[in-house]
Coordinates of C-alpha atoms in Angstrom, one line a residue:
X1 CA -80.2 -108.6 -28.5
X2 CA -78.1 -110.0 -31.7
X3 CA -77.0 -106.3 -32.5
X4 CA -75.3 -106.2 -29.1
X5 CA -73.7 -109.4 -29.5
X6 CA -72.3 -108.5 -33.1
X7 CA -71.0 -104.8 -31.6
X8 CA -69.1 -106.5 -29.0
X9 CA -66.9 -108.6 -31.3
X10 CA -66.6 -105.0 -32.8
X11 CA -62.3 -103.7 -31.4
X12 CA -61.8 -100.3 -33.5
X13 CA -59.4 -98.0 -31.7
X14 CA -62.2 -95.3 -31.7
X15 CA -65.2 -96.9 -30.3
X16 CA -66.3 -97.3 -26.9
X17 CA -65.6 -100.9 -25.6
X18 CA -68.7 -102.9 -24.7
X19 CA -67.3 -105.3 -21.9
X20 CA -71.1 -106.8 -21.3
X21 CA -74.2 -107.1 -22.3
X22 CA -77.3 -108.5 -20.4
X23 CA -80.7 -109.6 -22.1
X24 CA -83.9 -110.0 -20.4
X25 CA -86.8 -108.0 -19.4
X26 CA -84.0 -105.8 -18.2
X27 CA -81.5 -104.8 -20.9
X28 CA -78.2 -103.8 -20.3
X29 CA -74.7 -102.7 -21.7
X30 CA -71.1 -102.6 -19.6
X31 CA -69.2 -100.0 -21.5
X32 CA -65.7 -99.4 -20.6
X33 CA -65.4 -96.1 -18.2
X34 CA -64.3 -92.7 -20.0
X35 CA -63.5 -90.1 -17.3
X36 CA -63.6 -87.2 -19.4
X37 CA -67.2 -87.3 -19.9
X38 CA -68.6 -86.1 -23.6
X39 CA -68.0 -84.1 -26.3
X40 CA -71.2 -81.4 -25.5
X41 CA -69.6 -81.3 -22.0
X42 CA -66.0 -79.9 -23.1
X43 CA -67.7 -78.0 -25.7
X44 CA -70.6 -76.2 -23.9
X45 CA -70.5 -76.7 -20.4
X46 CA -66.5 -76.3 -19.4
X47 CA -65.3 -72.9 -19.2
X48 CA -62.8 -71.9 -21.9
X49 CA -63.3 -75.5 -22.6
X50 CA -61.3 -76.7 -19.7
X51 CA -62.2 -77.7 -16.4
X52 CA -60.6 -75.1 -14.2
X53 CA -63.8 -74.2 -12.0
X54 CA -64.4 -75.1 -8.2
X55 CA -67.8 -74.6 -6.5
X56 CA -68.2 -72.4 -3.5
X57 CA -67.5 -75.2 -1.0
X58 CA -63.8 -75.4 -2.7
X59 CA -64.7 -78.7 -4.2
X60 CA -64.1 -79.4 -8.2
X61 CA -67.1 -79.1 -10.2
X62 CA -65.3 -80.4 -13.1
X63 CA -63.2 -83.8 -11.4
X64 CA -60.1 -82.1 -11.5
X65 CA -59.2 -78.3 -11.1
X66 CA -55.3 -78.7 -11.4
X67 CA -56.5 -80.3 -15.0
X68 CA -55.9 -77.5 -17.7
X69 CA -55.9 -79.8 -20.8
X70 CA -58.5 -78.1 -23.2
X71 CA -60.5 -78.5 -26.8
X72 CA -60.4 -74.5 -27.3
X73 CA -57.3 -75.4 -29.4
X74 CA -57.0 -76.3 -33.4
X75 CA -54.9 -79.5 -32.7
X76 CA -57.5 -81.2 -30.0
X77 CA -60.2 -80.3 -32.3
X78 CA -58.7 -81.6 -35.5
X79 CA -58.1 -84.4 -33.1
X80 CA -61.0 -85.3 -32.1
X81 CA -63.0 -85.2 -35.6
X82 CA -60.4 -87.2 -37.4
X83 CA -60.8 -89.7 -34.6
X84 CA -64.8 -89.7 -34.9
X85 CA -64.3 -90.2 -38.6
X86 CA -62.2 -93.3 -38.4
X87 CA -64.3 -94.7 -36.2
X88 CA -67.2 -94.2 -38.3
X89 CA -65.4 -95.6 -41.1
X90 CA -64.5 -98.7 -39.0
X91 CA -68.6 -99.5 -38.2
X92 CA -69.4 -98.8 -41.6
X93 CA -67.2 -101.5 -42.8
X94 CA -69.4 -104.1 -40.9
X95 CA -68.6 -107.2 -38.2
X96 CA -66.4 -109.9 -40.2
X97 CA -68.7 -112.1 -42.5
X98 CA -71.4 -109.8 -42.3
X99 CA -71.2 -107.9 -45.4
X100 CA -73.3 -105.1 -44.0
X101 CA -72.1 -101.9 -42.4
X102 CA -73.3 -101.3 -38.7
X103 CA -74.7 -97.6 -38.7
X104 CA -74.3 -95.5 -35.8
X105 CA -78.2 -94.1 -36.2
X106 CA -77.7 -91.1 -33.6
X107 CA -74.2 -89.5 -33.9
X108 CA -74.2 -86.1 -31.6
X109 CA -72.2 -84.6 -29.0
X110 CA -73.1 -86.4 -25.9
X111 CA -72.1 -89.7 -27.8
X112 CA -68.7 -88.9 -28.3
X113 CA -66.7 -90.0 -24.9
X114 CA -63.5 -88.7 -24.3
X115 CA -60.8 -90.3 -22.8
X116 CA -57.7 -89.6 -20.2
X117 CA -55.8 -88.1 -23.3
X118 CA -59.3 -86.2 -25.0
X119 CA -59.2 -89.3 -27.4
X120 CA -62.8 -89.4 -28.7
X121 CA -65.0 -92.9 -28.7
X122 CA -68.3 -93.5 -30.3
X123 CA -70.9 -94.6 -27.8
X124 CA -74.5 -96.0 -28.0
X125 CA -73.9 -97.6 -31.8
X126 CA -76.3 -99.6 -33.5
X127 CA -79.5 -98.1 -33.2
X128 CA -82.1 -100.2 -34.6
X129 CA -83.2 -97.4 -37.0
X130 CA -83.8 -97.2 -40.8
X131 CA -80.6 -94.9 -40.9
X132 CA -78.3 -95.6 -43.5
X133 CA -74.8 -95.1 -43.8
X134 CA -75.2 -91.8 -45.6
X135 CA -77.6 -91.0 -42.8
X136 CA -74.2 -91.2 -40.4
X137 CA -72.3 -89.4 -42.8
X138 CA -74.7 -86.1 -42.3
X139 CA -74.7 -86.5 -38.8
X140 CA -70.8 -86.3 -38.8
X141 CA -71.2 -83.0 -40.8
X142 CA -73.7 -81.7 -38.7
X143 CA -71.1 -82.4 -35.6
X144 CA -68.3 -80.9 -37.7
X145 CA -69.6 -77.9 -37.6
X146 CA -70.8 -78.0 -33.7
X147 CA -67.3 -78.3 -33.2
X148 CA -65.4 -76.1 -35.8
X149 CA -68.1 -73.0 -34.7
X150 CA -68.4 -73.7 -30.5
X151 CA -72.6 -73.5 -31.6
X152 CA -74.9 -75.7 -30.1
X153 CA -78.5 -76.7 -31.3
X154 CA -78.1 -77.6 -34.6
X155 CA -81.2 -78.1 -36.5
X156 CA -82.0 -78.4 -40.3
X157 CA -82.1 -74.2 -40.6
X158 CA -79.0 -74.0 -38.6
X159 CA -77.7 -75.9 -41.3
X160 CA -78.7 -74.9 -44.1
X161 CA -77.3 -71.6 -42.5
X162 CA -73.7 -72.8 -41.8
X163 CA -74.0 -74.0 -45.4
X164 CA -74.9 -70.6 -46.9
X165 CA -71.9 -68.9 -45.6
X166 CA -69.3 -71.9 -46.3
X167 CA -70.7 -71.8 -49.5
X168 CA -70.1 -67.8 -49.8
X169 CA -66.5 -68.7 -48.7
X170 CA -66.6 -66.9 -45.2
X171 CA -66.8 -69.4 -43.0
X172 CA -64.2 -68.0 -41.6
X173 CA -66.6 -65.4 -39.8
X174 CA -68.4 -68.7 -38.1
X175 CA -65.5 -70.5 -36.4
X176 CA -65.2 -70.4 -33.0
X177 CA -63.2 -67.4 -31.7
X178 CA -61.6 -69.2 -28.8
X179 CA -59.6 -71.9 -31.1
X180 CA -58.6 -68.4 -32.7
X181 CA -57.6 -66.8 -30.0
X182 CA -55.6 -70.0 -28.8
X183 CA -53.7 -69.5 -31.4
X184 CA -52.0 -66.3 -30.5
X185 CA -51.6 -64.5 -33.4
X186 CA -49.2 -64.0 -36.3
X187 CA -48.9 -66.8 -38.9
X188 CA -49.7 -69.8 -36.8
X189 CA -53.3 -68.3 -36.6
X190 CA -53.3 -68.1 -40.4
X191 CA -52.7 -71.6 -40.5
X192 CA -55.0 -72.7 -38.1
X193 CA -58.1 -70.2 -39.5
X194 CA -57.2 -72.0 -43.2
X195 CA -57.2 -75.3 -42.0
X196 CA -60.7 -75.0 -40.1
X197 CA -62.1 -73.3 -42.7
X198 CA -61.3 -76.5 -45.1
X199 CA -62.5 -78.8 -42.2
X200 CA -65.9 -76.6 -42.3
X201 CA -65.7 -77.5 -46.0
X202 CA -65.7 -81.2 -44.8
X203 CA -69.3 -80.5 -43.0
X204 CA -70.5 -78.4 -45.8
X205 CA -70.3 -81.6 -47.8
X206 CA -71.2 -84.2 -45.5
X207 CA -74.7 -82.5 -45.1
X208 CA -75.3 -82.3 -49.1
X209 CA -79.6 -82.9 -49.3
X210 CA -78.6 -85.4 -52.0
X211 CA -77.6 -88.5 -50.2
X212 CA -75.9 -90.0 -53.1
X213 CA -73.7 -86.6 -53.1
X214 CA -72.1 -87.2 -50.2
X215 CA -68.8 -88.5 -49.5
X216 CA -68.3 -91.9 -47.7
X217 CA -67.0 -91.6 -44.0
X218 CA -63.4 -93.6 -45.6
X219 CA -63.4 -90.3 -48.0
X220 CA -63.5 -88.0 -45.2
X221 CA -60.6 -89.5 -42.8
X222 CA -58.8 -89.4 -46.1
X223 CA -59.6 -85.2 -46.3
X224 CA -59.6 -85.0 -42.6
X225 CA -55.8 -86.4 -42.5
X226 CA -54.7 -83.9 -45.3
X227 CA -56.3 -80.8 -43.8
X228 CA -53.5 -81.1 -41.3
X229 CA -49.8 -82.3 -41.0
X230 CA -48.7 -82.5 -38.1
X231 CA -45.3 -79.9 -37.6
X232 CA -42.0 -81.4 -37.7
X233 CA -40.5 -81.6 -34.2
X234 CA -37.1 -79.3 -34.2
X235 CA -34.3 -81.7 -34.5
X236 CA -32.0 -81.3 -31.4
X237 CA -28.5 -80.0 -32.1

């Protein structure tokens, strides 16, 4: 298992920590825990995106019911793909010495662990695939979109769907309406609908057919970061 014992000397911020690793006829990994669970979870499962549900025996079916953090807002999301993208970035850079990226191979939803704070980390890296770095790139794009629009089953028509109507510049009418309604109105929601409408833009060109036409994953946390500044805090008088 020499791809397990190069990821583990791997330490970016956004990628799950592998404390162990066992060969053998029985192969193993120790990943550090992540009690938020995955990114299709929060997105798909979790009502309104939060877990505020209890089953009929008044037990939590979602860990915590007193825990109303939630992805149905612009901030977390934004969050959360900027965070995917850096650590993308990170394995495509390569362990030291190697002088060859380490491709993820099968970037989706259930992948993406989230942390105490929603902070996302990359699991199940290094695929032994023919994937290519471009190959990742796509597959971010194709999870931009699963989380800008709330949609789930993305396939290559789904795709090339999302694509026609970014492309027609209304993607706007494809983002998901409860980071919209989150927003409460006025110019805040302008804001937020301009600023996920240029993050679509991100996936619209992360899925280009043309491998050679798409952006690198160091590009993208570049866009990513400008797509949204962070307000000012007020300064206290």
């Amino acid at each position: 298992m020499k791809i397990s014992s190069a990821i583990c000397t791997l330490t970016g911020t956004f990628q799950i920590q592998i404390h162990s690793f066992i060969t053998g006829k029985e192969k193993l990994l120790l990943y550090e825990y992540m009690e938020k669970g995955d990114l299709h979870r929060w997105l798909h499962e979790l009502p309104a995106g939060r877990p505020d549900m209890e089953d009929d025996t008044g037990g939590d079916i979602w860990e915590v019911a007193e825990d109303k953090r939630s992805i149905s807002d612009w901030p977390t999301r934004h969050r959360i793909a900027l965070g995917i993208a850096r650590g993308l970035a990170f394995l495509h850079q390569g362990w030291a010495g190697s002088g060859r990226p380490v491709v993820h191979g099968h970037l989706v939803p259930t992948n993406i662990l989230l942390g105490e704070d929603l902070e996302p980390r990359i699991s199940d890296f290094g695929h032994p695939s023919d994937t290519t770095p471009e190959g990742d790139v796509y597959s971010f794009g194709v999870l931009v979109l699963e989380l800008i629009t709330g949609q789930a089953g993305w396939d290559e028509a789904s795709v090339s769907w999302a694509r026609g109507i970014i492309r027609d510049q209304k993607g706007l009418d494809i983002v998901d309406p409860r980071v919209r309604d989150e927003a409460g109105g006025g110019p805040e929601t302008s804001t937020v609908e301009r600023e996920m409408v240029e993050c679509l833009r991100v996936g619209y060109l992360c899925t280009a057919q043309s491998p050679e036409k798409r952006p690198t994953m160091q590009q993208v946390v570049g866009v990513l970061k400008d797509i949204r500044v962070a307000p000012a805090s007020s300064s206290s008088t």
